[in-house]
Short mmCIF file of N, CA and C in Angstrom, two decimals:
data_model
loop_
_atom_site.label_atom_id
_atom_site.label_comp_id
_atom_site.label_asym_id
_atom_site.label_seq_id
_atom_site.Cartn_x
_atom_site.Cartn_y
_atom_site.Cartn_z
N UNK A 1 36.49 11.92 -24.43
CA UNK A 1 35.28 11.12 -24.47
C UNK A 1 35.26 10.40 -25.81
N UNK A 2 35.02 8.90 -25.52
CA UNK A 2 34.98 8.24 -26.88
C UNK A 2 33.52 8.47 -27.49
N UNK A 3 33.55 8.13 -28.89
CA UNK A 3 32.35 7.98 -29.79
C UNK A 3 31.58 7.06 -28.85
N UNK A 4 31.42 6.10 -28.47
CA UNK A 4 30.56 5.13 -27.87
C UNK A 4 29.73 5.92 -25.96
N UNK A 5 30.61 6.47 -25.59
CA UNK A 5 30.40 7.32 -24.29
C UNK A 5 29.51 8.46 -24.92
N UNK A 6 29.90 9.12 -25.63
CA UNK A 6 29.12 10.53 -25.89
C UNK A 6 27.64 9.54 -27.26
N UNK A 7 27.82 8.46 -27.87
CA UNK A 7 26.68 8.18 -28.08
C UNK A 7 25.65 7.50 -27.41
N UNK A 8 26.08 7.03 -26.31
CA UNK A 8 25.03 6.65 -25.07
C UNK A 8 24.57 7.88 -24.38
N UNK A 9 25.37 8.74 -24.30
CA UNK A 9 25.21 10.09 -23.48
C UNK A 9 24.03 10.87 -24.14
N UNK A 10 23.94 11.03 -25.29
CA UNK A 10 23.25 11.69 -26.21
C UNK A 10 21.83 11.01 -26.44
N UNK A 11 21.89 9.78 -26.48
CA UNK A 11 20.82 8.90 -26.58
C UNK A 11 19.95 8.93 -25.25
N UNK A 12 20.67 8.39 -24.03
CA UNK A 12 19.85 8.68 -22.77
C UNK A 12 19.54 10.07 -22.57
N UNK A 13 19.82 11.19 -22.72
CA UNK A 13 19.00 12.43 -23.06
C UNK A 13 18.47 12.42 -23.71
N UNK A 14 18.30 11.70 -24.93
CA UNK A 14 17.04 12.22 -25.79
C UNK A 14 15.83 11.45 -25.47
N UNK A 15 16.11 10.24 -24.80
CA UNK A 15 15.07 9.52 -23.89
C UNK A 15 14.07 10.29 -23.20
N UNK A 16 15.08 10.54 -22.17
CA UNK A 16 14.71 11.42 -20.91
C UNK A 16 13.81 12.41 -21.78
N UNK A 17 14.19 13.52 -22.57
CA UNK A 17 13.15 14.23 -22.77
C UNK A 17 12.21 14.15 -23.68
N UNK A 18 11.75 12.84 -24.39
CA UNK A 18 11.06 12.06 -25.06
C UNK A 18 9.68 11.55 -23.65
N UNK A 19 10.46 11.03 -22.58
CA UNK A 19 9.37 10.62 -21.73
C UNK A 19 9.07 11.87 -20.93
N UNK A 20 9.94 12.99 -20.51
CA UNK A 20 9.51 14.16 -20.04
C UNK A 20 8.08 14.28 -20.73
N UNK A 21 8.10 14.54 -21.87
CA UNK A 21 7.50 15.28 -22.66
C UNK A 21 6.00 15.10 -23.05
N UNK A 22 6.15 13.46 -23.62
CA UNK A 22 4.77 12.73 -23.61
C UNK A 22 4.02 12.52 -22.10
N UNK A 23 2.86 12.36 -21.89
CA UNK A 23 2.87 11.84 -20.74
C UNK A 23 2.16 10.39 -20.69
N UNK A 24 2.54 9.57 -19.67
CA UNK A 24 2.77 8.34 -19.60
C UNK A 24 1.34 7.48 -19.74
N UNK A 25 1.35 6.45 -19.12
CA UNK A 25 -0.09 5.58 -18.80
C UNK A 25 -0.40 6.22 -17.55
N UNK A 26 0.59 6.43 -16.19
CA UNK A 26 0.07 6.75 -14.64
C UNK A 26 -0.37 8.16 -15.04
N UNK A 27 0.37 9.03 -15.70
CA UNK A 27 -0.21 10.45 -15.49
C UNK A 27 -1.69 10.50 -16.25
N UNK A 28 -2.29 10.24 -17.45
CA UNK A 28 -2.99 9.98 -18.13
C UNK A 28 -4.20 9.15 -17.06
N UNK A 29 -4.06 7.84 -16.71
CA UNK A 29 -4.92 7.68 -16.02
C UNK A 29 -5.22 8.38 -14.58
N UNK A 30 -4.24 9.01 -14.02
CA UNK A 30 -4.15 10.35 -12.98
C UNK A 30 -5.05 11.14 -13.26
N UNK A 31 -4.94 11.61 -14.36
CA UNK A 31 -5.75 12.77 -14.89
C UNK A 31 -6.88 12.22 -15.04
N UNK A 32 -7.59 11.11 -15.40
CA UNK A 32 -8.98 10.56 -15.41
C UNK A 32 -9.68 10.34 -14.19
N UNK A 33 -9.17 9.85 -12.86
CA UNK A 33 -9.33 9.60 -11.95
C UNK A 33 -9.52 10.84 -11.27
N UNK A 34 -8.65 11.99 -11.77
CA UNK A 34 -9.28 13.40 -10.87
C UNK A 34 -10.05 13.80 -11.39
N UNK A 35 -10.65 13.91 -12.84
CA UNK A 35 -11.41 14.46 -13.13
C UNK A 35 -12.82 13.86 -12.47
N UNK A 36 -12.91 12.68 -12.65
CA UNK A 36 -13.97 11.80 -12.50
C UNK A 36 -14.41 11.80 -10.27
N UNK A 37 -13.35 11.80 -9.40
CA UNK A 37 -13.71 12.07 -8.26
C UNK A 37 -12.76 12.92 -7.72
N UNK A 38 -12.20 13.93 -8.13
CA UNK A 38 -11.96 15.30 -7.63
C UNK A 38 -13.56 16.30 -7.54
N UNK A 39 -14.40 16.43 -7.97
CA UNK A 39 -15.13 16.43 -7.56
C UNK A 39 -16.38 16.21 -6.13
N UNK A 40 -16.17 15.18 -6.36
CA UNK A 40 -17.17 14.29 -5.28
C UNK A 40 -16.19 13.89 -4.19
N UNK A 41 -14.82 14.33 -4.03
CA UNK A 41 -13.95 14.25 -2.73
C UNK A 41 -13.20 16.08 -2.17
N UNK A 42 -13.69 16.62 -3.34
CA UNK A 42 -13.11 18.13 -2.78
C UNK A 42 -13.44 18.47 -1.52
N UNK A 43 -14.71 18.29 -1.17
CA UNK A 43 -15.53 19.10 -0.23
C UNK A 43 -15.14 18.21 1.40
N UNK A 44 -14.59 17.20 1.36
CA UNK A 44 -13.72 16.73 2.28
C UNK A 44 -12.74 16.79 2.26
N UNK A 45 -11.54 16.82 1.18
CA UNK A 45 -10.10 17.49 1.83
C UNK A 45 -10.17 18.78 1.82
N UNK A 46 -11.19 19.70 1.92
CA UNK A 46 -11.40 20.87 2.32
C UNK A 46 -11.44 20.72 3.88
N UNK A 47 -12.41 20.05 4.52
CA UNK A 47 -12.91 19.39 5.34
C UNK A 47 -11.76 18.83 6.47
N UNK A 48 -10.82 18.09 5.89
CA UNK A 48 -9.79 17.39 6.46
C UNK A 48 -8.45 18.31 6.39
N UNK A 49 -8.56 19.28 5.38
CA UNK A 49 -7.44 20.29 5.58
C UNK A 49 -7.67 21.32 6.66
N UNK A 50 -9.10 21.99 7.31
CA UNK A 50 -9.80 22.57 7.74
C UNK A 50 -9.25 21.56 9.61
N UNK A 51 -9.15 20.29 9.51
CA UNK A 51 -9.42 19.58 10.61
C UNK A 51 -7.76 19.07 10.90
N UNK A 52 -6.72 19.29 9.93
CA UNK A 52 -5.75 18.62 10.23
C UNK A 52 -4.97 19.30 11.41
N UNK A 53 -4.65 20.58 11.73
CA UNK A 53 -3.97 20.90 12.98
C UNK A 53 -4.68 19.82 14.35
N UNK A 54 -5.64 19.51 14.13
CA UNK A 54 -6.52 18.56 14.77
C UNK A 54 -6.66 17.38 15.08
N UNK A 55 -6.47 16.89 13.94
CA UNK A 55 -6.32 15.11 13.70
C UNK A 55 -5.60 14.39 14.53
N UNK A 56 -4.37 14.77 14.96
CA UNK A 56 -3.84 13.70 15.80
C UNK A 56 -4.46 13.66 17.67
N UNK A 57 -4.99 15.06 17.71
CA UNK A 57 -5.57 14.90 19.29
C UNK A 57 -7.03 14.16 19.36
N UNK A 58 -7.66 14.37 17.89
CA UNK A 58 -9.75 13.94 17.63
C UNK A 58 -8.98 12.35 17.84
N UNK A 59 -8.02 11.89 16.66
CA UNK A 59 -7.92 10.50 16.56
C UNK A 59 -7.29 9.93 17.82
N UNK A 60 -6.81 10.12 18.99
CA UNK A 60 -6.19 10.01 20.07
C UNK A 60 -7.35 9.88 20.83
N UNK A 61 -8.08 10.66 21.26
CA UNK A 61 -9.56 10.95 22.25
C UNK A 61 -10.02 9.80 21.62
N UNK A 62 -10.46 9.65 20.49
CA UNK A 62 -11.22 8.52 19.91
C UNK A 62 -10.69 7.35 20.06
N UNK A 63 -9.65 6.96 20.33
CA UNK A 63 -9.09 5.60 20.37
C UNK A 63 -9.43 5.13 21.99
N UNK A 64 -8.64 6.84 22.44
CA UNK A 64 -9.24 6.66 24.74
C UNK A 64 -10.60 6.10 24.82
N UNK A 65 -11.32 7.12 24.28
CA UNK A 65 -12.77 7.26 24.35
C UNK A 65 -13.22 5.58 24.03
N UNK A 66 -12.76 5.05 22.93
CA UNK A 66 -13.32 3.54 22.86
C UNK A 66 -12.54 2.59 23.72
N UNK A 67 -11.01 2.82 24.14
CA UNK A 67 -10.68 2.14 25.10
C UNK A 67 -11.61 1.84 26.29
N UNK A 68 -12.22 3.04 26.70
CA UNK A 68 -12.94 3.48 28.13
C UNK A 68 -14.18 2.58 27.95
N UNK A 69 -15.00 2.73 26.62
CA UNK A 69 -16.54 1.91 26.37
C UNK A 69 -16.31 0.60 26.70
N UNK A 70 -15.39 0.40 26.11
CA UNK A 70 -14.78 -1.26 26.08
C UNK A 70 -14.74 -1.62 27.36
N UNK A 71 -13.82 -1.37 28.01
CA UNK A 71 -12.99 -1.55 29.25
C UNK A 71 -14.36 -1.39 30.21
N UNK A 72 -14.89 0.05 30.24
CA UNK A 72 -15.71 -0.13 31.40
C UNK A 72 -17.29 -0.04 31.45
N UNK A 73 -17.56 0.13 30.18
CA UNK A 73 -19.43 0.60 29.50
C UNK A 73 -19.77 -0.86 29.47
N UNK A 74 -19.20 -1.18 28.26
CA UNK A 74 -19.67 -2.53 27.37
C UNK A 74 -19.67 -3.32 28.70
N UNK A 75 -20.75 -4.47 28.44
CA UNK A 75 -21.15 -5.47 29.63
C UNK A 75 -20.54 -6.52 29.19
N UNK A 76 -20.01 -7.03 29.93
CA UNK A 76 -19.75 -8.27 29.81
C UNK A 76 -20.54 -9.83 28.93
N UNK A 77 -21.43 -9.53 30.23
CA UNK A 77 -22.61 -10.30 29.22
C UNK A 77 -22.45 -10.48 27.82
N UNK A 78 -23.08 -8.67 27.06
CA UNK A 78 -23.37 -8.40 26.04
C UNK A 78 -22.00 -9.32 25.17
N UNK A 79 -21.14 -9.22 25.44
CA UNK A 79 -19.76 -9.41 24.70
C UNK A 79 -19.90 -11.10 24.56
N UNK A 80 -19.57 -11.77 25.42
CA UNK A 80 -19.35 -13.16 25.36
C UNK A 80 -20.86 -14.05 25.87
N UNK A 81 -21.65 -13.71 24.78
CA UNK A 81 -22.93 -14.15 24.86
C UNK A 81 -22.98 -15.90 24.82
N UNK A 82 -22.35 -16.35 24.27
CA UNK A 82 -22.53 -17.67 24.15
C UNK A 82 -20.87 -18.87 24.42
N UNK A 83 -20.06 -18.18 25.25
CA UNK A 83 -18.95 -18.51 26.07
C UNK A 83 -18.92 -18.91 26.90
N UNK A 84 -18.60 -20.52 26.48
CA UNK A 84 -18.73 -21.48 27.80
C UNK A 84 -17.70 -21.28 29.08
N UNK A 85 -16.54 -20.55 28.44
CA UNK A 85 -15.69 -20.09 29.88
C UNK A 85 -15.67 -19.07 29.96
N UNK A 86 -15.30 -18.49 31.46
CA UNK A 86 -15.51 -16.87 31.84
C UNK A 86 -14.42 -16.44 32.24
N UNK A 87 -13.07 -17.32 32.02
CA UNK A 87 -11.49 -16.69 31.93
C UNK A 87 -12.02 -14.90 31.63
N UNK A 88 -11.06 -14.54 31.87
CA UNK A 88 -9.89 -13.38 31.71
C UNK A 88 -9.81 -13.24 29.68
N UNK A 89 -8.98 -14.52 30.09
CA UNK A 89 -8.10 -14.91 28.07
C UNK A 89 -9.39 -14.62 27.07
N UNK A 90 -10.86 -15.51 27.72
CA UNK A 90 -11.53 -15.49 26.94
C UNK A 90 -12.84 -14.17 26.69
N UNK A 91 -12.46 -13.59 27.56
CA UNK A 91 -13.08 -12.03 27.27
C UNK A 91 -12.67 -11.13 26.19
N UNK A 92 -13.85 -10.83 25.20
CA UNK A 92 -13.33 -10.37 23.58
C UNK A 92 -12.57 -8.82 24.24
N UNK A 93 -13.24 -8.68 25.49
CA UNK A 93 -13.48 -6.93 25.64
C UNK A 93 -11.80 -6.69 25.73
N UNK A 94 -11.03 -7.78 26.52
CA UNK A 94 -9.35 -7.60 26.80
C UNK A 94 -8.83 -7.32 25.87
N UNK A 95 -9.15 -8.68 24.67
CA UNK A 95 -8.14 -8.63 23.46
C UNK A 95 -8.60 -7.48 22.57
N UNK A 96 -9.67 -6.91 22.35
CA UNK A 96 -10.15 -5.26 21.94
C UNK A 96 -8.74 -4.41 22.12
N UNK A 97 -8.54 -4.34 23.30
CA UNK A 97 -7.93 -3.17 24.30
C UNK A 97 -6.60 -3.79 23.46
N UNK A 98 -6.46 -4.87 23.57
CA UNK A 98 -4.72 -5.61 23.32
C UNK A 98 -4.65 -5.15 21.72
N UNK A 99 -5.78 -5.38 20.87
CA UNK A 99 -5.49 -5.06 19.35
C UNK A 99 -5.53 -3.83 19.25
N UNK A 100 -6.06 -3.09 19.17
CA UNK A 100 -5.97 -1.54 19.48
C UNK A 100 -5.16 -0.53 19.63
N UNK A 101 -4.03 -1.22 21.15
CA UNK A 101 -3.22 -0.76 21.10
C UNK A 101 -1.65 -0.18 20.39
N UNK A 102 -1.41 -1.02 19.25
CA UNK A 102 -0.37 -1.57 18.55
C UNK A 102 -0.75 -0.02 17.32
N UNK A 103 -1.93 -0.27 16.98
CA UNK A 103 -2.84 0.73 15.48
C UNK A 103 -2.33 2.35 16.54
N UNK A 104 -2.78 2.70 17.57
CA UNK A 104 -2.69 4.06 18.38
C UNK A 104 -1.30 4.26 18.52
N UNK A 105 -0.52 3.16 18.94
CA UNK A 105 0.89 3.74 19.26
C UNK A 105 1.52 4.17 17.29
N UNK A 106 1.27 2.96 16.51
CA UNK A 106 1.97 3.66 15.22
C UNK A 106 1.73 5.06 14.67
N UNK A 107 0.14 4.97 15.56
CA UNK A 107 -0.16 6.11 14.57
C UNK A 107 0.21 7.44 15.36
N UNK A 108 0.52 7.51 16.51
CA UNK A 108 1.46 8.19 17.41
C UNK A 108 2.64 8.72 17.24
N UNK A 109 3.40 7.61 16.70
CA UNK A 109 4.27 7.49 16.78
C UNK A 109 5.04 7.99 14.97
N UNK A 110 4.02 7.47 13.68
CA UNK A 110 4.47 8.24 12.49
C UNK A 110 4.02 9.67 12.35
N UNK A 111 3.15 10.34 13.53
CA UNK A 111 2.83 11.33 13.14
C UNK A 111 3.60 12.59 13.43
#
């Protein structure tokens, strides 16, 4: 090993445990940010840890469940109140169902 190899070698370690050591701007402001709403968010990831074996069937029902309002509750009427055509295309209640779908399958699908 030349002088120039083992003095880069030596130098990037003493880096490394120079920034180990101090801690940075992210950890520092990390630490402000929990102090300040770790608090006032505990009592829900208690909440959401309590609910997660759960989450993917509540958020599933909930997506059906508003498919179903949409599709067959919600009135027509109510929806396209001031729609001079009564197409198919131009019913908000379809494209609901059409945007919707895309958000349920990802989230299906990364979980």
């Amino acid at each position: 090993m030349n002088a120039l190899t083992y003095f880069m070698t030596v130098s990037l370690s003493a880096a490394e445990e120079t920034a180990a050591s101090a801690p940075g701007l992210y950890e520092r402001f990390g630490a402000l940010v929990d102090r300040i709403f770790m608090p006032v968010f505990e009592p829900t990831n208690v909440l959401f840890a309590w609910l997660d074996p759960w989450a993917q069937w509540i958020t599933a029902v909930y997506f059906l469940a508003t498919w179903i309002w949409v599709a067959f509750i919600l009135k027509k009427e109510y929806v396209n109140l001031s729609c001079p055509y009564k197409t198919r295309l131009v019913d908000l209640r379809f494209w609901t169902l059409v945007a919707m779908a895309p958000t349920l399958f990802v989230y299906l699908y990364f979980t």
